[in-house]
mmCIF file of C-alpha atoms in Angstrom:
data_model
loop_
_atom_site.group_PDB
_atom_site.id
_atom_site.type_symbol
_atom_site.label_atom_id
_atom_site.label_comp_id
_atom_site.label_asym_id
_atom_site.label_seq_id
_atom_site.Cartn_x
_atom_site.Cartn_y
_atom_site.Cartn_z
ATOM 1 C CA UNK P 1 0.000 0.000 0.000
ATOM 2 C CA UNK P 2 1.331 3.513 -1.164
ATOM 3 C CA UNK P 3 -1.084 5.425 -2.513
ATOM 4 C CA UNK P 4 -2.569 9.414 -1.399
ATOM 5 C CA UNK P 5 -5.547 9.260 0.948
ATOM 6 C CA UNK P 6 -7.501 12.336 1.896
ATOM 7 C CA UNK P 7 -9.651 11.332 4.786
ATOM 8 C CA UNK P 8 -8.178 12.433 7.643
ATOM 9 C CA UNK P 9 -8.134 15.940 5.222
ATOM 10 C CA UNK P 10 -4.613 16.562 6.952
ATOM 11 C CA UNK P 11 -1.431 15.607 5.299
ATOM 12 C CA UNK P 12 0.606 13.355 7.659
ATOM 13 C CA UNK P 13 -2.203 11.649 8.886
ATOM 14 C CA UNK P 14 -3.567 10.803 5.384
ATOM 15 C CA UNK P 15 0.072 9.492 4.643
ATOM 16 C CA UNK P 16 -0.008 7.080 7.142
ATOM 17 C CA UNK P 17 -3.072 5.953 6.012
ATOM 18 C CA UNK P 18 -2.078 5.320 2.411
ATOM 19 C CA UNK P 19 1.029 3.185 3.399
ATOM 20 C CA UNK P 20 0.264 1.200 6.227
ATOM 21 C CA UNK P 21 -2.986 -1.312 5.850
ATOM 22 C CA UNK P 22 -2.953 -1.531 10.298
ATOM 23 C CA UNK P 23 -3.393 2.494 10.564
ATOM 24 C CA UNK P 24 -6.151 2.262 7.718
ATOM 25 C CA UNK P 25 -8.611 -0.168 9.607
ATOM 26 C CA UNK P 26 -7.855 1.538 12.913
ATOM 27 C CA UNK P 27 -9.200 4.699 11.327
ATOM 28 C CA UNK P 28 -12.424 2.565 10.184
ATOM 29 C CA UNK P 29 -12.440 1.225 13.556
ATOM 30 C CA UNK P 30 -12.756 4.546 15.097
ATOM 31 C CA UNK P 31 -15.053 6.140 12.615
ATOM 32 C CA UNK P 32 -18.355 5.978 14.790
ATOM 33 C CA UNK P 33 -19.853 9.067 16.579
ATOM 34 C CA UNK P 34 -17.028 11.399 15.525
ATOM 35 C CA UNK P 35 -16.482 13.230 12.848
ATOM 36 C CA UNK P 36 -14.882 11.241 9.963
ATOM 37 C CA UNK P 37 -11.197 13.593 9.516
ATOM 38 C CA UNK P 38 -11.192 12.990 13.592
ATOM 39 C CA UNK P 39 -11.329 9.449 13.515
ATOM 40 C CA UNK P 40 -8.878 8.934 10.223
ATOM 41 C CA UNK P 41 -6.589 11.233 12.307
ATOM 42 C CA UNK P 42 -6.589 8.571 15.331
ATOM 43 C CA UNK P 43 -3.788 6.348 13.694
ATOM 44 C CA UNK P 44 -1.028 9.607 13.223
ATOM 45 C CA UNK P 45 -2.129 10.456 16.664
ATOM 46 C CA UNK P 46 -1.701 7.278 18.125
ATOM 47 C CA UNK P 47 1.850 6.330 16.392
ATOM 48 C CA UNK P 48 3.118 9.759 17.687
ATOM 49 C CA UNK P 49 1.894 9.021 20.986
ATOM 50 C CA UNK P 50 3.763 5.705 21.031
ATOM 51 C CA UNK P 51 7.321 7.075 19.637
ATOM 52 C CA UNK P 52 6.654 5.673 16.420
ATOM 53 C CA UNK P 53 5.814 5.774 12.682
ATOM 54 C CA UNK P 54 3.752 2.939 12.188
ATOM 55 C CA UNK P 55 1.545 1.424 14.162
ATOM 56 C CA UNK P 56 2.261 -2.141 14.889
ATOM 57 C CA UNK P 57 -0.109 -4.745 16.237
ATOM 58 C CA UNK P 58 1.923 -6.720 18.289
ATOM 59 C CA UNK P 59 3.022 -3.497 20.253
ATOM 60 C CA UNK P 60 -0.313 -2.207 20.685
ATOM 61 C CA UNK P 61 -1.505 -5.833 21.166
ATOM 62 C CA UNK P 62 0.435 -6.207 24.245
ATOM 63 C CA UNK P 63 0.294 -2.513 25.886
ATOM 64 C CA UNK P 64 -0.996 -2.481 29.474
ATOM 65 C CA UNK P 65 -5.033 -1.513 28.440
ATOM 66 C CA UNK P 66 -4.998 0.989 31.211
ATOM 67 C CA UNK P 67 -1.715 2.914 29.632
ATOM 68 C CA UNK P 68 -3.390 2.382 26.335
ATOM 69 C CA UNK P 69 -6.564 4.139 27.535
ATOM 70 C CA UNK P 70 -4.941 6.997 28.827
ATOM 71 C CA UNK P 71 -2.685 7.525 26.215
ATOM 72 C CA UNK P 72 -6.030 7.862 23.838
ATOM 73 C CA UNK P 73 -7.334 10.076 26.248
ATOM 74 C CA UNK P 74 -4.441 12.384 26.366
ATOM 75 C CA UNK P 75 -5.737 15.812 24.988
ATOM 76 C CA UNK P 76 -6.833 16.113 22.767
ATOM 77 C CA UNK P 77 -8.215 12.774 23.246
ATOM 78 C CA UNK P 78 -8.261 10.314 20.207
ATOM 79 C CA UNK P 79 -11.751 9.578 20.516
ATOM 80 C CA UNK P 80 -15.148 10.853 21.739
ATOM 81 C CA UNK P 81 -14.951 7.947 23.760
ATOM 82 C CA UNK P 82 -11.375 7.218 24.233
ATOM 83 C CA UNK P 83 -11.375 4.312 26.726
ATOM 84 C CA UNK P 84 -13.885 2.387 24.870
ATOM 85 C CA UNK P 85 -12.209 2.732 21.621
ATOM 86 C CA UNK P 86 -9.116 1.926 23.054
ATOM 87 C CA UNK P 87 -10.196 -1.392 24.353
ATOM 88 C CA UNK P 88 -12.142 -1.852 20.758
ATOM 89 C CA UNK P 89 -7.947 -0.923 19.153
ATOM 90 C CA UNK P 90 -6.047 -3.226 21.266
ATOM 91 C CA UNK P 91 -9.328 -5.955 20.539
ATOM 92 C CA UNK P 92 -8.528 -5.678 16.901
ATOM 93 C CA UNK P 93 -4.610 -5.691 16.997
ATOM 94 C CA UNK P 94 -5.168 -8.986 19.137
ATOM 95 C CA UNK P 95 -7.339 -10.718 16.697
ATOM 96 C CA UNK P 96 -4.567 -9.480 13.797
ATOM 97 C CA UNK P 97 -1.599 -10.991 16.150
ATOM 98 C CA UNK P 98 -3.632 -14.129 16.415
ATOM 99 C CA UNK P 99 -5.127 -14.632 13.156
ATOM 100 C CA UNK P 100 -2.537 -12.788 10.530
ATOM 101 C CA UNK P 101 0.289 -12.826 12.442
ATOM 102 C CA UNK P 102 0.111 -9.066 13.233
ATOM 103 C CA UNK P 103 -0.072 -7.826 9.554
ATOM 104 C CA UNK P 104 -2.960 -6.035 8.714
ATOM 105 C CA UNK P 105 -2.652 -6.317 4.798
ATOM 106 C CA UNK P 106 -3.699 -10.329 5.317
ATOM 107 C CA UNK P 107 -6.757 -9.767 5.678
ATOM 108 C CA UNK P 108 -7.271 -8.625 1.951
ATOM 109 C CA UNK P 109 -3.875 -10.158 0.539
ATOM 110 C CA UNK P 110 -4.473 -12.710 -1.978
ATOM 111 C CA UNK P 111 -8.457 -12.895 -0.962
ATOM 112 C CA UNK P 112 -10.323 -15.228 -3.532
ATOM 113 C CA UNK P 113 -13.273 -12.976 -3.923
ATOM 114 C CA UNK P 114 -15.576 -10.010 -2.625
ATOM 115 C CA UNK P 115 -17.710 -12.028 -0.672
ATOM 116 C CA UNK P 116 -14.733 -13.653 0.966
ATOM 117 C CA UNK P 117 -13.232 -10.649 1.979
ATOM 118 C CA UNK P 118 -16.580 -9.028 2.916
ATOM 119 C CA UNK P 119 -16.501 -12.146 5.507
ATOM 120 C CA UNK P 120 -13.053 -11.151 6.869
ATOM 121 C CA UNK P 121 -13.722 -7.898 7.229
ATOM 122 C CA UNK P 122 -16.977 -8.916 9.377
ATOM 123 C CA UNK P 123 -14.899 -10.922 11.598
ATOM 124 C CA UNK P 124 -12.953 -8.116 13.048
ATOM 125 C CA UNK P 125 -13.496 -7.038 15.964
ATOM 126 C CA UNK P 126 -15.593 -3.902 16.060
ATOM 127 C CA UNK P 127 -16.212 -4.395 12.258
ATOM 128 C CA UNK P 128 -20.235 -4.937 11.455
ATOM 129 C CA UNK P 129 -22.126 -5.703 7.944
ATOM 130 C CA UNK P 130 -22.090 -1.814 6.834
ATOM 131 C CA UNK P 131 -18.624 -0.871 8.503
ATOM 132 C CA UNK P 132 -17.191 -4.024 6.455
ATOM 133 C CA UNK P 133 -18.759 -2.977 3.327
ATOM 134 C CA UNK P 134 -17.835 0.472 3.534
ATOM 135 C CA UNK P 135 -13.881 -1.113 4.281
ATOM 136 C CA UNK P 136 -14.619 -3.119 1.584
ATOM 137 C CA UNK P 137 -15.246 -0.180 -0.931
ATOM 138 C CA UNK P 138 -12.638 2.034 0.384
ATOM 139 C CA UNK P 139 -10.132 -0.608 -0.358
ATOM 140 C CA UNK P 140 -11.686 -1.459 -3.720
ATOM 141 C CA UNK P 141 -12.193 2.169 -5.162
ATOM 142 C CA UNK P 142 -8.629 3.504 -3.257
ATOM 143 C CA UNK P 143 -6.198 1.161 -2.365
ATOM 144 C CA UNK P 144 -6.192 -1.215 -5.689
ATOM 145 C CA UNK P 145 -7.755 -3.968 -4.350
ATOM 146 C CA UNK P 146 -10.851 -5.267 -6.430
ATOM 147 C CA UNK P 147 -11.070 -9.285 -6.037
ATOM 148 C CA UNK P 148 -13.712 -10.373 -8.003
ATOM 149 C CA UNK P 149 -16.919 -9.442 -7.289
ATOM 150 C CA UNK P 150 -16.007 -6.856 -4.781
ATOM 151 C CA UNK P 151 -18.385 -3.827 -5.665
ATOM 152 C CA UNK P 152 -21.116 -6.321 -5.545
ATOM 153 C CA UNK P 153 -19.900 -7.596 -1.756
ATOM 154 C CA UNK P 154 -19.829 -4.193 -0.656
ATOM 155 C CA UNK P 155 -23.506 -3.370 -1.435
ATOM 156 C CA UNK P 156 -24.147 0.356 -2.216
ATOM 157 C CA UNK P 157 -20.694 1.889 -1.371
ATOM 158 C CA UNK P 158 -19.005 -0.290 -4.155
ATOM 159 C CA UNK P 159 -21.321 1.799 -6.331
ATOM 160 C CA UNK P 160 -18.840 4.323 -8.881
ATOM 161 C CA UNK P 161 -18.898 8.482 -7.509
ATOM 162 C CA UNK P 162 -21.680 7.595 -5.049
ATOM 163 C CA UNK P 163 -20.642 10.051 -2.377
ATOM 164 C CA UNK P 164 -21.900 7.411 0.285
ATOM 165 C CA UNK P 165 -19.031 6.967 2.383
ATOM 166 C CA UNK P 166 -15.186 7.505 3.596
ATOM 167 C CA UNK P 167 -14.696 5.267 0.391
ATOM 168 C CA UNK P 168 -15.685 7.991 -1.691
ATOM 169 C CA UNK P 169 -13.510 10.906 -0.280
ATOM 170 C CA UNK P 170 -10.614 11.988 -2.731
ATOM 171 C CA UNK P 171 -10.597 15.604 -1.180
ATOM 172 C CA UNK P 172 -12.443 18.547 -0.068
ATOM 173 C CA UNK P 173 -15.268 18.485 -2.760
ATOM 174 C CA UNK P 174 -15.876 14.783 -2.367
ATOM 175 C CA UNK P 175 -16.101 15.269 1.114
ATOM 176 C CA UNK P 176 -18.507 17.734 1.391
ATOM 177 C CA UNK P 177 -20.752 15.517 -0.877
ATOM 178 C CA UNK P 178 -20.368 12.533 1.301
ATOM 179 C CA UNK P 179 -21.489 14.735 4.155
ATOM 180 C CA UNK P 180 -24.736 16.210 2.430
ATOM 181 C CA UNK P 181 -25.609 12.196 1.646
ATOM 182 C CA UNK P 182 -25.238 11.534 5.368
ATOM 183 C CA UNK P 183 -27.410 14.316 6.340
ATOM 184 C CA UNK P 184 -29.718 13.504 4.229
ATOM 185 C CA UNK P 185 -29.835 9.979 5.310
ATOM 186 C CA UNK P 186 -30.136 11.257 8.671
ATOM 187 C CA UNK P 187 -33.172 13.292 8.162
ATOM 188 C CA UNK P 188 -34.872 10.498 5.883
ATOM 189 C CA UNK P 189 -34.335 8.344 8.839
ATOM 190 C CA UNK P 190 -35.908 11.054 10.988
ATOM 191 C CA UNK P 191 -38.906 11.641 9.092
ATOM 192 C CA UNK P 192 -39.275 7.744 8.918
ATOM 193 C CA UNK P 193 -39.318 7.307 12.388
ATOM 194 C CA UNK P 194 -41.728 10.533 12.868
ATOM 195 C CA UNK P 195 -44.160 9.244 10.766
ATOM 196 C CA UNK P 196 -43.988 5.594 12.440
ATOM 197 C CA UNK P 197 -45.122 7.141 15.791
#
């Protein structure tokens, strides 16, 4: 992985992002109930934090959770809610160490098909149906990796320029349309709800 990301919309966060596959999913990870350039940032934040420029899933893996949590919460804190998500971090770097030997890129390396990885995806910890899909698309319309069938697997974020999701962010203008899609999800849902009362 070496490619330019814009999601954390600042530059040597979205670097790390574009070359290492561990900092990428820790930004999905942490891309719930905070704005989406917050989360994305989480990964720079949290290498700098540790002394390094990667993040590595062994080390986070086997850091003391109560160190971890606080050094998330340092301010400005990682996270909305940085002890949870810190818990949720070292969860996923545990199931990496365990299952892929630590290195992140596995999960997707040499995958058979988009269904398959869909299904690997959803096995991560902290990783459900629409967080694995929108994964899914980010690495299929970003990061180079289409297996067969992958735009199908990943539902309506595979879709081409559909401003859905973090998959669809190549910069400022992209962004801005992903947010007006959200909001109007958001008040569709609203209404929705409203009306079923």
């Amino acid at each position: 992985m070496d490619v330019t990301l814009h999601l954390a919309q600042d530059p040597e966060a979205d670097e790390l992002l574009g070359r290492s596959p561990l900092a990428a999913l820790v930004g999905m990870l942490l891309d719930q109930q905070v704005p989406m350039e917050w989360a994305f940032k989480g990964p720079r934040t949290i290498a700098d934090r540790l002394g390094a420029d990667d993040l590595d899933a062994h080390e986070i893996a086997a850091q003391d959770p109560e160190a971890f949590a606080a050094l998330l919460s340092e301010k400005p804190a990682v996270h909305r809610y940085p002890g949870s998500m810190a818990k949720r971090v070292q969860q996923l770097c545990q199931y990496l160490v365990e299952h892929y030997d630590g290195n992140a890129e596995l999960v997707w390396k040499g995958v058979a098909d988009g269904p398959e990885l869909l299904r690997r995806l959803g096995e991560l910890p902290g990783f459900g149906k629409q967080k694995a899909q929108i994964f899914l698309a980010l690495l299929g319309k970003q990061l180079g990796v289409q297996p067969k069938g992958w735009r199908e697997a990943a539902g309506a974020y595979g879709e081409p320029k559909s401003f859905r999701s973090v998959a669809d962010i190549t910069g400022p203008e992209s962004l801005t349309k992903v947010r007006a899609h959200k909001q109007e999800m958001k008040a569709a849902a609203k209404t929705a709800k409203a009306a079923g009362k």
